[in-house]
CSV table of C-alpha atoms in Angstrom, one decimal:
chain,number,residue,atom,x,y,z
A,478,UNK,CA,24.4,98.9,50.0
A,479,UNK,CA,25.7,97.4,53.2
A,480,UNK,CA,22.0,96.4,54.6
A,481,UNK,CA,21.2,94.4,51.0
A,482,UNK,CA,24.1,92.4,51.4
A,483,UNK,CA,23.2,91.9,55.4
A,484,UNK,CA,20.2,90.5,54.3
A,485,UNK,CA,21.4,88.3,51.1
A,486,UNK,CA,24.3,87.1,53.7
A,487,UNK,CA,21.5,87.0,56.4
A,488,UNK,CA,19.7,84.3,53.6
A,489,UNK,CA,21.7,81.6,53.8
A,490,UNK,CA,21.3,81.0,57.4
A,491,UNK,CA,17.2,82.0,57.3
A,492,UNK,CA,15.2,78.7,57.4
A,493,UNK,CA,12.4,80.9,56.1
A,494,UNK,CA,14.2,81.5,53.1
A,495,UNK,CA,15.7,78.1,53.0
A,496,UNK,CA,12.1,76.7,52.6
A,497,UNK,CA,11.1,78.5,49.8
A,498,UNK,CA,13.9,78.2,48.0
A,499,UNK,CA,14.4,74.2,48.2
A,500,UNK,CA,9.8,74.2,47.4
A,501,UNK,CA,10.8,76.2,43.9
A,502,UNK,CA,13.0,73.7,43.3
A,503,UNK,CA,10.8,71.1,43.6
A,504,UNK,CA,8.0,72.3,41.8
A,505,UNK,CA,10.2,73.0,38.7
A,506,UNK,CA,11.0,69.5,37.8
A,507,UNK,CA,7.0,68.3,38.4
A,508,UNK,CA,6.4,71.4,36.2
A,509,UNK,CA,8.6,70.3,33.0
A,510,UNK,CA,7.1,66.2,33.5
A,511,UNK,CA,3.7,67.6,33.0
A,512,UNK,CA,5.0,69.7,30.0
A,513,UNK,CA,6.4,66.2,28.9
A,514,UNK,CA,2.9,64.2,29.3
A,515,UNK,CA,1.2,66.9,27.5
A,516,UNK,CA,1.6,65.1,24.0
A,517,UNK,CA,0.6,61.3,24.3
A,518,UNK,CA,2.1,59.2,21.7
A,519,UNK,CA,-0.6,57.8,19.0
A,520,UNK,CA,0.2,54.3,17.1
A,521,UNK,CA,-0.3,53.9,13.6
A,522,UNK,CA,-2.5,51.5,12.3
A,523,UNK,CA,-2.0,49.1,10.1
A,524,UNK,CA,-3.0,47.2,7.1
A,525,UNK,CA,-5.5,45.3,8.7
A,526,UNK,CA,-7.1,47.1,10.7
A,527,UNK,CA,-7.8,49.5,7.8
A,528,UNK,CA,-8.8,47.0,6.0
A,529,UNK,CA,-11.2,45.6,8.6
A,530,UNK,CA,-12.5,48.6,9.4
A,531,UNK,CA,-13.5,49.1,5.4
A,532,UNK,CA,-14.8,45.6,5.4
A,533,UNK,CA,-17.1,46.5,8.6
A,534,UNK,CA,-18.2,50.0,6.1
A,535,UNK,CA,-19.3,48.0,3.5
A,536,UNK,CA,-21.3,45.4,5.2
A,537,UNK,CA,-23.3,47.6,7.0
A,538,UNK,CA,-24.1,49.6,3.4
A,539,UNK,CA,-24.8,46.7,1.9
A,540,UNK,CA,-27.0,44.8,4.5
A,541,UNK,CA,-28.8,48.8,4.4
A,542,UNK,CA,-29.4,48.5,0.7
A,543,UNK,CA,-30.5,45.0,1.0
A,544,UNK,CA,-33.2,45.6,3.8
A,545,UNK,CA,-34.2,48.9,1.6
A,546,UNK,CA,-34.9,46.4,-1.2
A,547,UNK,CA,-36.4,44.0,0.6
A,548,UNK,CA,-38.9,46.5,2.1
A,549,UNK,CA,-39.7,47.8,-1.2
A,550,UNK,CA,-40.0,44.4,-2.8
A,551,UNK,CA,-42.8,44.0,-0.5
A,552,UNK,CA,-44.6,47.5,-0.8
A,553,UNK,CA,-44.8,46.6,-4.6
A,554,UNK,CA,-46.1,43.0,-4.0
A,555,UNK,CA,-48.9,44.7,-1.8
A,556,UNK,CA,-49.7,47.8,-4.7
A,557,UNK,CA,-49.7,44.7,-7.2
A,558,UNK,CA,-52.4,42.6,-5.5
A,559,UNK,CA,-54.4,45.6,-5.2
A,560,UNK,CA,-54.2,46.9,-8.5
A,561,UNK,CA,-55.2,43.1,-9.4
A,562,UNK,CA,-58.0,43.0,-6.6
A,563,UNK,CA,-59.3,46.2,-8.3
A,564,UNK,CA,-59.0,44.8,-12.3
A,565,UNK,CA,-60.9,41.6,-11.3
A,566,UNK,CA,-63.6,43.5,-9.8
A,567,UNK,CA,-64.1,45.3,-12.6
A,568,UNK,CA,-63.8,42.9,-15.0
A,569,UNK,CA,-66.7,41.4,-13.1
A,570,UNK,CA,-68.3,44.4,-13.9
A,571,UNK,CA,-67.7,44.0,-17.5
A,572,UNK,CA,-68.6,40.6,-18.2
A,573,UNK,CA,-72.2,41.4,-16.4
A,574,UNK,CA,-72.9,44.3,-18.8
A,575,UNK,CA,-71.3,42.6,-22.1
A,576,UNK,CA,-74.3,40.2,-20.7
A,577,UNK,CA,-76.5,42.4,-20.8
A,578,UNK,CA,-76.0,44.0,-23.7
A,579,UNK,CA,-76.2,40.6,-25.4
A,580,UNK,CA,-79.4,40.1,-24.0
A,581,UNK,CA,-80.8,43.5,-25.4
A,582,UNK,CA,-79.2,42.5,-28.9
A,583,UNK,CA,-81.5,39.0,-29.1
A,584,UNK,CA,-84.1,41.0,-28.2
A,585,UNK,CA,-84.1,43.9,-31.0
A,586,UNK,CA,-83.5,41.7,-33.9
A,587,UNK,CA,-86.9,39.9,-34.1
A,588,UNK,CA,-88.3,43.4,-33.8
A,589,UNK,CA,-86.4,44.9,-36.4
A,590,UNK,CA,-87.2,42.4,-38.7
A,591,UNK,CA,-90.8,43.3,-37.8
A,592,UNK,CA,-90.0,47.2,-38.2
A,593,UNK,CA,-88.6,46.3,-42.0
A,594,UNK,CA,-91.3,44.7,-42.6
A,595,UNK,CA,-93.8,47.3,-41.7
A,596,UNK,CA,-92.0,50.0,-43.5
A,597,UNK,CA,-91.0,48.3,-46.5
A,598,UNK,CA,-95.3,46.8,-46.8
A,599,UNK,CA,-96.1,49.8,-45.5
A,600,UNK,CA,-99.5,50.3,-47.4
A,601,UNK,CA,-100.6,47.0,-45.4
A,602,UNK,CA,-100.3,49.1,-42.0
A,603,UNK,CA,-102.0,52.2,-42.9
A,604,UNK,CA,-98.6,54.1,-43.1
A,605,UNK,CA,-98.1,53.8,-39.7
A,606,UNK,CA,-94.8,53.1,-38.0
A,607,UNK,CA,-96.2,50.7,-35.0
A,608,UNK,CA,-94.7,51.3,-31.9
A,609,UNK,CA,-95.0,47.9,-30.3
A,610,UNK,CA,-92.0,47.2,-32.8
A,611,UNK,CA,-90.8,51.3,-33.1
A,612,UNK,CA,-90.5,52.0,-29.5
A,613,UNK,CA,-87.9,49.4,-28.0
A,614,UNK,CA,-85.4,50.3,-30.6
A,615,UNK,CA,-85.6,54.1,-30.1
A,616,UNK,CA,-85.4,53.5,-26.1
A,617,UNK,CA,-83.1,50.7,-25.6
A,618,UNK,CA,-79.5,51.7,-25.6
A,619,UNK,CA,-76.9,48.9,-26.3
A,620,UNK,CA,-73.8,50.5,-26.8
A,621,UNK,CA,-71.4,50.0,-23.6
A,622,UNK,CA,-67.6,50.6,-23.1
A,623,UNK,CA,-66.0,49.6,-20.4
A,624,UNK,CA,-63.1,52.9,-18.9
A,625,UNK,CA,-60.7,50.4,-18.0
A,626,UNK,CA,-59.7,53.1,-15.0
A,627,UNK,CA,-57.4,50.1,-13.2
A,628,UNK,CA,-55.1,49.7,-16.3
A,629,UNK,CA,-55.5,53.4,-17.2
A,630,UNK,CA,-54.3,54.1,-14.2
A,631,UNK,CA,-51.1,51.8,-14.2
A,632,UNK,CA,-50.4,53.1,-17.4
A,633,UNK,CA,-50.3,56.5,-16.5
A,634,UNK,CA,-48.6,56.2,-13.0
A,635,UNK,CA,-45.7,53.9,-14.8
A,636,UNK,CA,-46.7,50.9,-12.5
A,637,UNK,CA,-47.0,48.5,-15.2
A,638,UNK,CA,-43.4,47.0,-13.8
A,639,UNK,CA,-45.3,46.3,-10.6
A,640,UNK,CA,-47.3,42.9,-12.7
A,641,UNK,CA,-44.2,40.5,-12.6
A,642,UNK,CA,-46.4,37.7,-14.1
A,643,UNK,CA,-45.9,38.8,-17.8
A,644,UNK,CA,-48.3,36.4,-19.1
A,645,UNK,CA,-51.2,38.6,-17.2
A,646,UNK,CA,-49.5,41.7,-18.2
A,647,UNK,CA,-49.8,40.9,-21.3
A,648,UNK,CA,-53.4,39.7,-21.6
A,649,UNK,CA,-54.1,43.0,-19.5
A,650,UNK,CA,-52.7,44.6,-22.6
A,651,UNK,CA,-54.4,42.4,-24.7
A,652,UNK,CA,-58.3,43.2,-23.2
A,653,UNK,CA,-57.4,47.2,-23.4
A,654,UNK,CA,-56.0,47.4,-27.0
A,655,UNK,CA,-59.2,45.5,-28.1
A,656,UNK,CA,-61.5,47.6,-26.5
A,657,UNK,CA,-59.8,50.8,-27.5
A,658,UNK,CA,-59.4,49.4,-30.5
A,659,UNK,CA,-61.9,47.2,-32.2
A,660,UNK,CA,-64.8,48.2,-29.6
A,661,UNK,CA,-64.3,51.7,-29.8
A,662,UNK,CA,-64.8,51.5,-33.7
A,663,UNK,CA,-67.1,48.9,-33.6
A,664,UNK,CA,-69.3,51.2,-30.9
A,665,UNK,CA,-69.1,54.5,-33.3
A,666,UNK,CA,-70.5,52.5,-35.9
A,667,UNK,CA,-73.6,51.5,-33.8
A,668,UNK,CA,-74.4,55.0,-32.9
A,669,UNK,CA,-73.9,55.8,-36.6
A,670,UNK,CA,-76.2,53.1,-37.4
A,671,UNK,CA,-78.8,54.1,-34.7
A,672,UNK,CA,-78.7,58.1,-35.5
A,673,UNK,CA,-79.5,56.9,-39.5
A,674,UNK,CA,-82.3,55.7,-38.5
A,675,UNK,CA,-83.8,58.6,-36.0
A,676,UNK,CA,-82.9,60.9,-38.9
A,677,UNK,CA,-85.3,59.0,-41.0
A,678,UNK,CA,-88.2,59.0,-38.4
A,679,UNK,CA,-87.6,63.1,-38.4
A,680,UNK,CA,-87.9,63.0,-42.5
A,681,UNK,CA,-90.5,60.6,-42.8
A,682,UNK,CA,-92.7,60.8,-39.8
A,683,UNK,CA,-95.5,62.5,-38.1
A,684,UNK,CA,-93.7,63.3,-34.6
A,685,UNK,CA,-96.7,65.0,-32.6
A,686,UNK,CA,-97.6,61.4,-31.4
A,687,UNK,CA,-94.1,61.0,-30.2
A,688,UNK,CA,-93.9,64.5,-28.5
A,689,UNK,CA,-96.7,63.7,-26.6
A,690,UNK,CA,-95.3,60.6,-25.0
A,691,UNK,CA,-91.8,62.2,-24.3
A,692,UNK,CA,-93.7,64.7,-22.1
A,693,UNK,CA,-95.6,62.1,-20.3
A,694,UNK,CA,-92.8,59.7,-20.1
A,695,UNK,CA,-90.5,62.5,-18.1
A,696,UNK,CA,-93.6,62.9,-15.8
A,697,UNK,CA,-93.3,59.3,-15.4
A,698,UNK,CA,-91.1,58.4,-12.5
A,699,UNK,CA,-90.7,55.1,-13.8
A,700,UNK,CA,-89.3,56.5,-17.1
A,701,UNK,CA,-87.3,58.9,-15.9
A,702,UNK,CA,-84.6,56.4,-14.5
A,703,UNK,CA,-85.1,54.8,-17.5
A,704,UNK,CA,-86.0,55.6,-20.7
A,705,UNK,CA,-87.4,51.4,-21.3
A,706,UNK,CA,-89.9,51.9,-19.0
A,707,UNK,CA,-91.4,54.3,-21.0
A,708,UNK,CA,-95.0,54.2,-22.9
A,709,UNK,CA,-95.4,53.0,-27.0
A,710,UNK,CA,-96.2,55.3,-28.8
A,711,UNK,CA,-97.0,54.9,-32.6
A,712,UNK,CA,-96.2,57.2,-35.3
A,713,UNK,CA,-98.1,57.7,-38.6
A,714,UNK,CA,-95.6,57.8,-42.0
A,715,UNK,CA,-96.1,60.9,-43.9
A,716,UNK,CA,-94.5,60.2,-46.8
A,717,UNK,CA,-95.5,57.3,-49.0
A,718,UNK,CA,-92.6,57.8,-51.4
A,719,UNK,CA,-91.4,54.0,-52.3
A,720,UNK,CA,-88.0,55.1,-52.9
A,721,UNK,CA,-88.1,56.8,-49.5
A,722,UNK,CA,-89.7,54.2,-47.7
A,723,UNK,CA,-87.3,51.7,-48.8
A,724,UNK,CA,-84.3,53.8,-47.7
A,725,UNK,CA,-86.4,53.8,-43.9
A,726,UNK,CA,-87.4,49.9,-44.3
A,727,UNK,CA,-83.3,49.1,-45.2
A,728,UNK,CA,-82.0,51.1,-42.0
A,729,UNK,CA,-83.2,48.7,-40.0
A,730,UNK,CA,-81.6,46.2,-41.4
A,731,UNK,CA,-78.3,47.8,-41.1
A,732,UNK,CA,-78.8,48.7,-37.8
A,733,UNK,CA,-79.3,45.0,-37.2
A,734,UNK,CA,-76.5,43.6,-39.0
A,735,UNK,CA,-74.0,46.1,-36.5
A,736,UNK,CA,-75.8,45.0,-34.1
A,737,UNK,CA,-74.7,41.4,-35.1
A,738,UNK,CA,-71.6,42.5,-35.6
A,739,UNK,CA,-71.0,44.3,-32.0
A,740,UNK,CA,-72.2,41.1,-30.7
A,741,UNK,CA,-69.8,39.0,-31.5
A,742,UNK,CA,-67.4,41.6,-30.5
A,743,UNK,CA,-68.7,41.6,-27.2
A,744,UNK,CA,-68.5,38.1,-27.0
A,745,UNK,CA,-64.3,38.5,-27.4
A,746,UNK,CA,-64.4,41.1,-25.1
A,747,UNK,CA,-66.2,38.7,-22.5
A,748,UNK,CA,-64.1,35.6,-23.5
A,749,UNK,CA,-61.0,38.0,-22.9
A,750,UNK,CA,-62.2,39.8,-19.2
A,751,UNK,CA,-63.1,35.8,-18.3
A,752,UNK,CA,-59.5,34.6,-19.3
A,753,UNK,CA,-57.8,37.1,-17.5
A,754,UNK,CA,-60.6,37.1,-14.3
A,755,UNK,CA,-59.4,33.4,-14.4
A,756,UNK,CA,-55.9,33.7,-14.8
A,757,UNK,CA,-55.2,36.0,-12.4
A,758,UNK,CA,-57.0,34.0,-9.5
A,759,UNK,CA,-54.9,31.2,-10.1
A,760,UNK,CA,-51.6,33.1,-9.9
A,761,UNK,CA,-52.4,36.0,-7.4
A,762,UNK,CA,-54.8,33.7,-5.4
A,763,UNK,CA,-57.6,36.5,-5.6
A,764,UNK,CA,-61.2,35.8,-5.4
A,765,UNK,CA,-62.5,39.1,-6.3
A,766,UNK,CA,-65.1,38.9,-4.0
């Protein structure tokens, strides 16, 4: 035991030891500020600043929603004028066939006067259905319908809302209810018209004539783009039954009067595509060129 306490006696006069003692106890106190600066202090907020900082929040979602409306507001002002661009051309379309069609209506009714004339006299034309008259109305097709695919294809995609002018929505509604309306009808009732009176040529008529043309006409290349181009042919009545013959003469006749009936309708139809073709330049400025 005696050297241990030499050497802790021995300490106190040891600079050595002296050193390192006074450096631990200047460490220490460094030691326990750092502990000390460890946990920063942290100010509440207040009021205002939350307030402010919810203000900030809400104008930056809003001003987001806004430009996200705007920018859609203008996508759906470009779909409009297209699905306007297409409707005009097309109605363009329309009006040029609802003029031809007319055309090809004033031009069958002389002749099927003519036709009910040589049917219902027809001792006076040897019983011969004359094909100068005959053949136009068995080739010439009248009957046109326009597939609306522009407003078909609004209404099935749900872009109606995209028309904000709701007087052109509404004569866009207008032209497609009357022509899947009162054209459709008024178009079955022509081909009703137009199939009584083949059916009579089959009862009442000597084909063979006929036959032969229809081969030559589809060797025709002329004819076989279309079916007016094609030769006259006549076609001799083999039946001289009065009764009959009157039936045959009085098809015509009908057929005409549908005829004059579908004109007129085409006539609306045209009067409606050219108010809307009208309208719709004026408010959309499109030319439909």
């Amino acid at each position: 035991m005696e050297p241990e306490e030499n050497m802790q006696g021995a300490g106190n006069g040891n600079p050595v030891i002296n050193d390192l003692t006074q450096e631990r106890k200047n460490i220490e106190p460094e030691t326990k500020n750092m502990e000390v600066h460890h946990h920063p202090h942290v100010e509440k907020k207040n009021f205002k600043e939350y307030l402010l900082e919810g203000l900030m929040i809400f104008v930056a979602v809003t001003m987001g929603f806004i430009a996200e409306s705007i920018r859609e507001h203008v996508n759906d002002k470009g779909k409009e004028k297209e699905y306007l661009s297409s409707l005009v051309q097309e109605l363009k379309y329309d009006t040029a066939q609802y003029n031809i069609v007319t055309g090809k209506i004033l031009y069958l009714r002389p002749l099927l006067d003519s036709l009910y004339m040589n049917v219902s006299e027809a001792p006076k034309f040897s019983y011969t259905l004359l094909g100068r008259w005959n053949t136009p109305i068995n080739e010439t097709r009248l009957v046109y319908m326009p597939t609306l695919p522009t407003i078909q294809q609004l209404k099935s995609s749900g872009n109606l809302r995209l028309i904000e002018n709701k007087e052109v929505l509404r004569m866009m509604m207008d032209y497609d209810s009357y022509i899947e309306g009162t054209m459709q009808s008024e178009a079955v009732n022509i081909k009703a018209a137009t199939e009584k009176i083949y059916a009579k040529e089959d009862d009442l008529c000597d084909e063979s004539r006929f036959n032969e043309e229809t081969d030559h006409n589809m060797q025709d290349s002329a004819a076989q783009y279309n079916m007016e181009n094609g030769s006259v042919y006549n076609m001799r009545l083999v039946v001289h039954d009065p009764v009959k013959l009157n039936e045959f003469a009085n098809s015509f006749i009908n057929y005409k009067s549908r005829n004059w009936g579908y004109y007129t309708n085409i006539n609306t139809a045209r009067q409606k595509a050219t108010a809307l073709i009208k309208l719709v330049r004026a408010e959309y400025g499109i030319d439909g060129n």
